[in-house]
Tab-separated table of C-alpha atoms in Angstrom:
chain	number	residue	atom	x	y	z
A	1	MET	CA	-118.441	19.796	66.978
A	2	LYS	CA	-115.056	21.139	68.013
A	3	ILE	CA	-113.717	17.612	68.596
A	4	HIS	CA	-114.950	16.521	65.157
A	5	SER	CA	-113.279	19.545	63.501
A	6	THR	CA	-109.997	18.831	65.290
A	7	HIS	CA	-110.134	15.216	64.100
A	8	ILE	CA	-110.649	16.376	60.488
A	9	VAL	CA	-107.739	18.816	60.716
A	10	ARG	CA	-105.456	16.069	62.056
A	11	ASN	CA	-106.488	13.728	59.232
A	12	TYR	CA	-105.814	16.410	56.611
A	13	THR	CA	-102.421	17.146	58.217
A	14	TYR	CA	-101.549	13.447	58.223
A	15	THR	CA	-102.583	13.088	54.559
A	16	PHE	CA	-100.649	16.227	53.628
A	17	HIS	CA	-97.463	14.853	55.230
A	18	ASN	CA	-97.792	11.603	53.271
A	19	VAL	CA	-98.499	13.347	49.960
A	20	ILE	CA	-95.465	15.624	50.420
A	21	THR	CA	-93.301	12.613	51.276
A	22	CYS	CA	-94.414	10.666	48.181
A	23	LEU	CA	-93.860	13.700	45.938
A	24	PHE	CA	-90.394	14.115	47.453
A	25	ILE	CA	-89.471	10.502	46.619
A	26	ILE	CA	-90.849	10.755	43.074
A	27	GLN	CA	-88.842	13.940	42.553
A	28	LEU	CA	-85.663	12.232	43.783
A	29	ILE	CA	-86.076	9.368	41.332
A	30	THR	CA	-86.931	11.745	38.483
A	31	LEU	CA	-83.830	13.814	39.195
A	32	SER	CA	-81.511	10.793	39.336
A	33	GLN	CA	-80.407	11.420	35.745
A	34	THR	CA	-79.454	14.983	36.679
A	35	PHE	CA	-77.052	13.653	39.300
A	36	ALA	CA	-75.531	11.087	36.905
A	37	GLN	CA	-73.044	13.566	35.470
A	38	GLY	CA	-70.079	12.386	37.510
A	39	GLU	CA	-67.027	14.555	38.100
A	40	PHE	CA	-63.785	15.259	36.288
A	41	VAL	CA	-60.773	13.391	37.707
A	42	ASP	CA	-57.108	13.163	36.689
A	43	GLY	CA	-56.775	11.015	33.625
A	44	TYR	CA	-55.591	10.743	30.061
A	45	ILE	CA	-56.625	9.608	26.611
A	46	ILE	CA	-54.648	7.474	24.164
A	47	THR	CA	-55.008	8.575	20.554
A	48	ASN	CA	-55.168	6.175	17.628
A	49	GLU	CA	-51.576	7.243	16.902
A	50	LYS	CA	-50.639	5.939	20.404
A	51	ASP	CA	-49.971	9.409	21.816
A	52	THR	CA	-50.952	10.034	25.443
A	53	ILE	CA	-52.674	13.338	26.254
A	54	ARG	CA	-53.115	14.130	29.937
A	55	GLY	CA	-56.044	16.076	31.342
A	56	LEU	CA	-59.310	15.357	33.162
A	57	VAL	CA	-61.760	12.550	32.367
A	58	ARG	CA	-65.357	12.720	33.562
A	59	ASP	CA	-65.784	9.695	35.792
A	60	GLU	CA	-69.420	8.667	35.324
A	61	ASN	CA	-69.355	5.621	37.574
A	62	TRP	CA	-70.064	3.407	34.574
A	63	ALA	CA	-72.455	0.566	35.344
A	64	THR	CA	-72.214	-0.466	31.675
A	65	SER	CA	-69.184	-0.201	29.417
A	66	PRO	CA	-69.105	3.342	27.987
A	67	GLU	CA	-69.296	4.082	24.273
A	68	ARG	CA	-68.051	7.670	24.698
A	69	ILE	CA	-66.317	9.801	27.311
A	70	GLU	CA	-65.838	13.481	28.130
A	71	PHE	CA	-62.275	14.799	28.344
A	72	LYS	CA	-61.141	18.239	29.537
A	73	ASN	CA	-57.836	19.705	28.400
A	74	LEU	CA	-56.821	23.383	28.541
A	75	ASN	CA	-60.338	24.227	29.858
A	76	LYS	CA	-61.926	22.743	26.741
A	77	VAL	CA	-64.314	19.795	27.070
A	78	SER	CA	-64.377	17.297	24.182
A	79	VAL	CA	-66.478	14.169	23.691
A	80	TYR	CA	-64.667	11.131	22.309
A	81	ALA	CA	-66.487	8.102	20.943
A	82	ALA	CA	-64.838	4.701	21.278
A	83	GLU	CA	-64.202	4.714	17.506
A	84	SER	CA	-62.182	7.935	17.674
A	85	ILE	CA	-59.511	7.113	20.281
A	86	ALA	CA	-57.591	4.004	21.341
A	87	GLY	CA	-58.440	4.271	25.030
A	88	PHE	CA	-58.297	6.278	28.245
A	89	GLY	CA	-57.291	5.920	31.877
A	90	LEU	CA	-58.163	7.196	35.348
A	91	VAL	CA	-55.086	7.976	37.419
A	92	ALA	CA	-56.290	7.728	41.034
A	93	SER	CA	-58.131	4.433	40.603
A	94	LYS	CA	-55.518	3.058	38.165
A	95	GLU	CA	-58.227	1.989	35.718
A	96	ILE	CA	-57.429	1.538	32.024
A	97	TYR	CA	-60.005	1.258	29.238
A	98	LYS	CA	-59.290	0.281	25.619
A	99	SER	CA	-61.451	0.766	22.534
A	100	ARG	CA	-62.566	-2.511	20.975
A	101	LYS	CA	-65.270	-3.660	18.553
A	102	ILE	CA	-67.134	-6.636	19.991
A	103	GLY	CA	-69.953	-8.914	18.895
A	104	ILE	CA	-73.207	-8.923	20.863
A	105	LEU	CA	-75.117	-12.160	21.461
A	106	ASN	CA	-78.879	-12.204	21.832
A	107	ILE	CA	-79.354	-14.568	24.786
A	108	ASN	CA	-82.019	-13.539	27.284
A	109	LEU	CA	-82.263	-15.211	30.702
A	110	MET	CA	-85.903	-14.097	30.972
A	111	GLN	CA	-86.828	-16.047	27.826
A	112	SER	CA	-87.176	-19.824	27.458
A	113	TYR	CA	-85.813	-21.504	24.315
A	114	MET	CA	-87.086	-24.572	22.471
A	115	LEU	CA	-83.696	-24.874	20.782
A	116	ALA	CA	-80.381	-23.814	22.283
A	117	PRO	CA	-79.605	-20.198	21.305
A	118	SER	CA	-76.787	-19.514	18.889
A	119	LEU	CA	-73.342	-18.314	19.930
A	120	GLU	CA	-73.067	-16.368	16.687
A	121	ALA	CA	-73.021	-12.599	17.187
A	122	ARG	CA	-76.224	-10.859	16.070
A	123	ASP	CA	-74.810	-7.343	16.275
A	124	SER	CA	-71.608	-5.456	17.051
A	125	VAL	CA	-70.663	-2.324	18.967
A	126	THR	CA	-67.476	-0.377	19.634
A	127	VAL	CA	-67.010	0.309	23.342
A	128	PHE	CA	-64.339	0.944	25.928
A	129	LEU	CA	-63.490	-2.356	27.621
A	130	GLN	CA	-61.790	-2.260	31.007
A	131	GLU	CA	-58.359	-3.839	30.983
A	132	VAL	CA	-57.968	-6.431	33.736
A	133	VAL	CA	-54.656	-8.112	32.872
A	134	SER	CA	-52.161	-7.004	30.230
A	135	GLY	CA	-48.588	-7.738	29.256
A	136	GLY	CA	-47.188	-11.109	28.374
A	137	VAL	CA	-49.095	-13.144	25.826
A	138	ILE	CA	-52.740	-12.630	26.783
A	139	THR	CA	-54.751	-9.537	27.731
A	140	LEU	CA	-58.027	-9.903	29.632
A	141	PHE	CA	-60.838	-7.337	29.223
A	142	GLU	CA	-64.153	-6.923	31.025
A	143	PHE	CA	-67.349	-5.792	29.288
A	144	LEU	CA	-70.405	-4.735	31.299
A	145	ASP	CA	-73.577	-5.238	29.260
A	146	ARG	CA	-76.855	-3.317	29.599
A	147	ALA	CA	-77.984	-5.683	32.357
A	148	GLN	CA	-74.702	-4.904	34.177
A	149	HIS	CA	-73.487	-8.487	33.724
A	150	SER	CA	-69.761	-9.042	33.296
A	151	ARG	CA	-68.573	-10.534	29.998
A	152	PHE	CA	-64.888	-11.289	29.572
A	153	PHE	CA	-62.808	-11.037	26.415
A	154	ILE	CA	-59.302	-12.333	25.717
A	155	GLU	CA	-56.893	-10.766	23.264
A	156	LYS	CA	-54.037	-12.909	21.967
A	157	GLN	CA	-51.881	-12.183	18.922
A	158	HIS	CA	-54.081	-9.128	18.196
A	159	ARG	CA	-57.225	-11.284	17.976
A	160	LEU	CA	-60.103	-10.596	20.361
A	161	LYS	CA	-62.371	-13.450	21.502
A	162	GLU	CA	-65.212	-13.522	23.983
A	163	LEU	CA	-65.055	-16.166	26.705
A	164	PHE	CA	-68.537	-17.647	26.433
A	165	TYR	CA	-70.501	-18.180	29.623
A	166	TYR	CA	-74.272	-17.803	29.221
A	167	PRO	CA	-77.076	-19.254	31.352
A	168	PHE	CA	-80.474	-19.671	29.693
A	169	TYR	CA	-83.748	-21.538	30.150
A	170	LYS	CA	-84.540	-24.390	27.787
A	171	SER	CA	-88.119	-25.627	27.426
A	172	VAL	CA	-88.527	-29.424	27.315
A	173	ASP	CA	-91.966	-31.060	27.536
A	174	ASP	CA	-93.523	-27.862	28.893
A	175	ARG	CA	-90.896	-27.600	31.612
A	176	ASN	CA	-88.106	-25.053	31.849
A	177	TYR	CA	-84.602	-26.143	32.737
A	178	LEU	CA	-81.681	-23.851	33.498
A	179	VAL	CA	-78.834	-24.639	31.113
A	180	VAL	CA	-75.399	-23.003	31.136
A	181	TYR	CA	-73.102	-22.493	28.173
A	182	ASP	CA	-69.653	-22.759	29.778
A	183	GLU	CA	-67.682	-22.889	26.563
A	184	TYR	CA	-65.064	-20.601	28.163
A	185	LYS	CA	-63.406	-23.623	29.825
A	186	LYS	CA	-62.588	-25.230	26.474
A	187	GLN	CA	-61.557	-21.847	25.083
A	188	LEU	CA	-59.096	-21.255	27.923
A	189	ALA	CA	-57.647	-24.751	27.540
A	190	ARG	CA	-57.017	-24.150	23.822
A	191	LEU	CA	-55.676	-20.603	24.269
A	192	CYS	CA	-53.236	-21.676	26.984
A	193	ALA	CA	-52.133	-24.949	25.374
A	194	ASP	CA	-48.847	-23.399	24.190
A	195	ALA	CA	-47.598	-23.282	27.814
A	196	GLU	CA	-46.624	-26.941	28.160
A	197	ARG	CA	-46.092	-26.978	31.932
A	198	PHE	CA	-49.096	-24.806	32.723
A	199	ARG	CA	-51.352	-26.963	34.910
A	200	GLU	CA	-53.539	-24.481	36.767
A	201	PRO	CA	-57.149	-25.682	37.334
A	202	LEU	CA	-59.713	-23.939	35.158
A	203	PRO	CA	-61.155	-20.938	37.041
A	204	PRO	CA	-64.757	-19.904	37.728
A	205	TYR	CA	-66.170	-17.234	35.403
A	206	GLN	CA	-65.326	-14.356	37.733
A	207	GLU	CA	-62.825	-11.536	37.414
A	208	LYS	CA	-60.831	-12.478	40.511
A	209	TYR	CA	-60.182	-16.047	39.361
A	210	LEU	CA	-59.723	-15.331	35.652
A	211	LYS	CA	-57.217	-12.611	36.538
A	212	ALA	CA	-55.136	-14.954	38.707
A	213	TYR	CA	-55.295	-17.730	36.101
A	214	LEU	CA	-54.080	-15.565	33.212
A	215	LYS	CA	-51.459	-13.851	35.353
A	216	SER	CA	-49.984	-17.297	36.050
A	217	TYR	CA	-50.166	-18.209	32.359
A	218	ASN	CA	-48.325	-15.052	31.276
A	219	ALA	CA	-45.612	-15.755	33.865
A	220	PHE	CA	-44.649	-18.968	32.013
A	221	PHE	CA	-43.084	-17.018	29.157
A	222	ALA	CA	-39.553	-15.782	29.740
A	223	GLY	CA	-39.149	-12.039	29.431
A	224	ASP	CA	-42.914	-11.478	29.566
A	225	SER	CA	-44.036	-9.728	32.719
A	226	VAL	CA	-47.422	-8.382	33.727
A	227	ARG	CA	-47.570	-4.776	32.534
A	228	TYR	CA	-50.901	-4.015	34.184
A	229	LEU	CA	-53.111	-5.762	36.717
A	230	ALA	CA	-56.433	-4.206	37.730
A	231	GLU	CA	-56.736	-3.607	41.442
A	232	ASN	CA	-58.976	-5.803	43.564
A	233	HIS	CA	-61.887	-3.672	44.731
A	234	LYS	CA	-62.822	-4.450	48.302
A	235	LEU	CA	-65.916	-3.848	50.380
A	236	ILE	CA	-65.897	-0.544	52.261
A	237	PHE	CA	-67.255	-0.340	55.815
A	238	ASN	CA	-68.604	2.904	57.288
A	239	LEU	CA	-69.643	3.839	60.824
A	240	GLU	CA	-73.056	5.558	60.678
A	241	LEU	CA	-74.071	8.300	63.136
A	242	ILE	CA	-77.732	9.401	63.151
A	243	VAL	CA	-79.730	12.308	64.616
A	244	GLY	CA	-83.296	13.213	63.705
A	245	ILE	CA	-86.965	13.636	64.525
A	246	GLU	CA	-89.163	10.572	65.019
A	247	ASN	CA	-92.894	10.455	64.226
A	248	TRP	CA	-95.309	7.556	64.585
A	249	ARG	CA	-99.074	7.213	64.482
A	250	GLU	CA	-99.954	3.668	65.443
A	251	GLU	CA	-100.287	1.998	68.868
A	252	VAL	CA	-97.734	4.472	70.174
A	253	VAL	CA	-98.269	8.041	68.961
A	254	ILE	CA	-94.972	9.927	68.592
A	255	HIS	CA	-94.857	13.547	67.442
A	256	ASN	CA	-91.518	15.229	66.644
A	257	LYS	CA	-89.480	13.365	69.234
A	258	ALA	CA	-85.703	13.595	69.036
A	259	THR	CA	-84.045	10.326	68.052
A	260	TYR	CA	-80.426	9.304	67.679
A	261	GLY	CA	-78.457	6.197	66.890
A	262	PHE	CA	-75.514	4.538	65.220
A	263	GLY	CA	-74.905	1.728	62.762
A	264	LEU	CA	-72.705	0.135	60.134
A	265	ARG	CA	-72.979	0.457	56.343
A	266	MET	CA	-71.201	-1.835	53.879
A	267	ASP	CA	-70.623	-0.407	50.388
A	268	PHE	CA	-70.106	-2.736	47.441
A	269	SER	CA	-67.575	-2.127	44.672
A	270	ARG	CA	-67.208	-2.218	40.888
A	271	LYS	CA	-70.493	-2.871	39.043
A	272	PHE	CA	-72.363	-2.951	42.394
A	273	ARG	CA	-70.589	0.189	43.607
A	274	ASN	CA	-73.824	2.147	44.128
A	275	ARG	CA	-75.364	-0.575	46.322
A	276	TYR	CA	-75.135	-0.950	50.073
A	277	VAL	CA	-76.434	-2.928	53.044
A	278	LYS	CA	-76.582	-1.561	56.551
A	279	ALA	CA	-77.786	-2.122	60.109
A	280	ASN	CA	-78.376	0.416	62.869
A	281	VAL	CA	-79.845	0.921	66.320
A	282	LEU	CA	-82.018	3.975	67.087
A	283	PHE	CA	-83.006	5.424	70.474
A	284	THR	CA	-86.015	7.690	71.095
A	285	PRO	CA	-85.941	8.737	74.785
A	286	GLY	CA	-88.660	10.162	77.040
A	287	LEU	CA	-91.689	8.342	75.616
A	288	PRO	CA	-94.690	7.363	77.777
A	289	LEU	CA	-94.693	3.630	77.063
A	290	GLY	CA	-96.680	0.742	78.493
A	291	PHE	CA	-99.351	-1.796	77.634
A	292	SER	CA	-102.213	-0.089	79.469
A	293	PRO	CA	-103.174	3.580	80.069
A	294	GLY	CA	-102.662	3.233	83.808
A	295	ALA	CA	-99.177	1.716	83.523
A	296	LEU	CA	-97.380	4.245	81.333
A	297	SER	CA	-93.881	5.372	82.246
A	298	LYS	CA	-91.149	7.380	80.584
A	299	LYS	CA	-88.929	5.007	78.646
A	300	THR	CA	-86.516	4.957	75.725
A	301	LEU	CA	-87.835	3.295	72.585
A	302	ARG	CA	-85.095	1.164	71.000
A	303	THR	CA	-85.370	0.132	67.367
A	304	LEU	CA	-83.125	-2.258	65.422
A	305	GLU	CA	-83.137	-1.673	61.658
A	306	VAL	CA	-81.528	-3.572	58.775
A	307	GLY	CA	-81.790	-2.647	55.122
A	308	LEU	CA	-80.358	-2.471	51.653
A	309	GLY	CA	-80.508	0.142	48.929
A	310	ARG	CA	-78.800	1.937	46.116
A	311	TYR	CA	-77.637	5.379	45.118
A	312	PHE	CA	-78.415	6.924	41.744
A	313	GLY	CA	-75.821	8.655	39.590
A	314	SER	CA	-72.127	9.262	40.090
A	315	GLY	CA	-71.707	12.874	41.182
A	316	ARG	CA	-71.058	14.371	44.581
A	317	VAL	CA	-74.828	14.712	45.170
A	318	ARG	CA	-76.764	11.455	44.779
A	319	PRO	CA	-80.356	10.469	45.588
A	320	PHE	CA	-80.841	7.052	47.194
A	321	LEU	CA	-83.700	4.634	47.739
A	322	GLY	CA	-83.736	1.718	50.155
A	323	LEU	CA	-85.767	-1.086	51.648
A	324	ASN	CA	-85.475	-1.618	55.376
A	325	ALA	CA	-87.028	-3.622	58.183
A	326	SER	CA	-87.254	-2.493	61.803
A	327	ILE	CA	-87.893	-4.449	64.982
A	328	VAL	CA	-88.954	-2.594	68.144
A	329	ASN	CA	-87.889	-3.980	71.500
A	330	LYS	CA	-90.685	-5.265	73.735
A	331	GLY	CA	-93.259	-4.769	70.951
A	332	TYR	CA	-94.321	-1.231	71.916
A	333	ARG	CA	-95.261	-0.570	68.302
A	334	SER	CA	-95.680	-2.598	65.090
A	335	ASP	CA	-92.645	-3.881	63.258
A	336	PHE	CA	-91.921	-2.231	59.947
A	337	LEU	CA	-90.950	-3.343	56.442
A	338	GLY	CA	-90.844	-0.593	53.850
A	339	ILE	CA	-89.098	2.209	52.024
A	340	ASN	CA	-86.687	4.945	52.987
A	341	ALA	CA	-85.224	7.553	50.649
A	342	GLY	CA	-83.162	10.712	50.628
A	343	ILE	CA	-80.266	12.605	49.153
A	344	SER	CA	-76.565	12.407	49.990
A	345	TYR	CA	-73.358	14.381	49.536
A	346	LYS	CA	-70.397	12.185	48.579
A	347	ARG	CA	-72.268	9.346	50.310
A	348	LEU	CA	-70.815	10.714	53.561
A	349	ILE	CA	-73.628	13.056	54.658
A	350	SER	CA	-77.279	12.396	53.912
A	351	LEU	CA	-80.773	13.653	54.626
A	352	GLU	CA	-83.195	10.731	54.881
A	353	VAL	CA	-86.955	10.317	54.971
A	354	GLY	CA	-87.577	7.012	56.745
A	355	HIS	CA	-90.381	4.470	57.263
A	356	PHE	CA	-93.118	6.304	55.336
A	357	ALA	CA	-94.599	3.270	53.506
A	358	ASN	CA	-95.087	0.053	55.472
A	359	PHE	CA	-95.521	-3.168	53.460
A	360	TYR	CA	-95.911	-5.070	56.716
A	361	SER	CA	-99.259	-3.319	57.168
A	362	PHE	CA	-100.890	-5.806	54.768
A	363	MET	CA	-100.435	-8.489	57.436
A	364	THR	CA	-101.653	-6.271	60.275
A	365	LYS	CA	-104.341	-3.656	60.853
A	366	THR	CA	-101.915	-0.754	60.669
A	367	SER	CA	-101.727	1.991	58.034
A	368	PHE	CA	-99.646	1.661	54.857
A	369	LEU	CA	-98.630	5.336	54.759
A	370	ILE	CA	-97.339	6.676	58.051
A	371	GLN	CA	-95.648	9.838	59.242
A	372	PRO	CA	-91.936	9.611	58.383
A	373	ARG	CA	-88.791	9.969	60.410
A	374	ILE	CA	-86.611	12.862	59.201
A	375	SER	CA	-82.946	12.297	59.995
A	376	PHE	CA	-79.386	13.351	59.204
A	377	HIS	CA	-76.722	10.687	58.745
A	378	TYR	CA	-72.928	10.959	58.824
A	379	PHE	CA	-70.669	8.110	57.662
A	380	ALA	CA	-67.034	7.631	58.728
A	381	ASN	CA	-64.935	5.246	56.642
A	382	LEU	CA	-63.595	2.363	58.751
A	383	SER	CA	-61.564	0.735	55.961
A	384	LEU	CA	-57.793	0.730	56.331
A	385	VAL	CA	-57.504	1.704	52.666
A	386	GLN	CA	-59.744	4.610	51.711
A	387	GLY	CA	-61.815	3.705	48.672
A	388	ARG	CA	-62.460	6.509	46.259
A	389	MET	CA	-65.950	7.918	45.961
A	390	ARG	CA	-67.672	5.829	43.324
């Protein structure tokens, strides 16, 4: 009877740990909007009268082009819609945004079309477009739509035009074919036809190549120099140091064993700036390991993990959610494919709840919900140029 009672208590404890873990993750995701406030950084606004007022702009890590911003001056916070000012800038990152009214096309990659969709704008919106190249004859802007896709606009002689590049599915005889509108190539050829000796090959529809192409075009006109060129945002590499408590309840039962490790995280930039990929190696020493009860010996469990994930929000404190896979040396326990989550400070220090839901269990006889690893992580930037916290 005592053994049965102990077994019930252990099951309830195991279930309690999993319920608390799931509630913790749900709370993190629910609170992601709370952490999306961003922080005030040195900046300025440009009024419609072309006056520059310096102060602090709330950097909200915009994944889509903003329609309004918050600006602090003389300890007063004001909200400016794109219609009310000409633009704004962020000093440290050297980013410039200008207010423009643009047309919105209704082309959906998830929808198949019997007839090719129209390139006529269905709606319009006034937003802050990020300036990529300015000065000379042509200015290039980038617009991030609600799906976080980049759309590029060219301004020449005070006229703004979108460079059209839209993939879509067309249905023909009950089959779907991927078709691409790449009208931007003809548009660029026409817009740059006034530079007679300009013979640069037409670029791919990407910021890096469009920027270089239009920089070269502007250079053909005497006296016209590039006034502004957006910086190239590079990948940022971080050394990861890990300490924590490991738990496991499968072939090998681990209860509150100290674990440590190291790894490498690669942070993406610009519209993917909240995403990352990483790999690490973890060591859990002093475990009785072996393939039979009579052949157990104290060994160090080594685990290789690779994963990807994303942070939520733009402030100093950000929740994160990731998907990772782990491979254990010598097969002392089941491999793992599942979720990890936690909360970070400036993406440099984080508290993580790891391997609590195992999708790999559907192909094995192991449990889906398992006791998690609780760990602290510290990241040291390895990049020669320190990227700002985005």
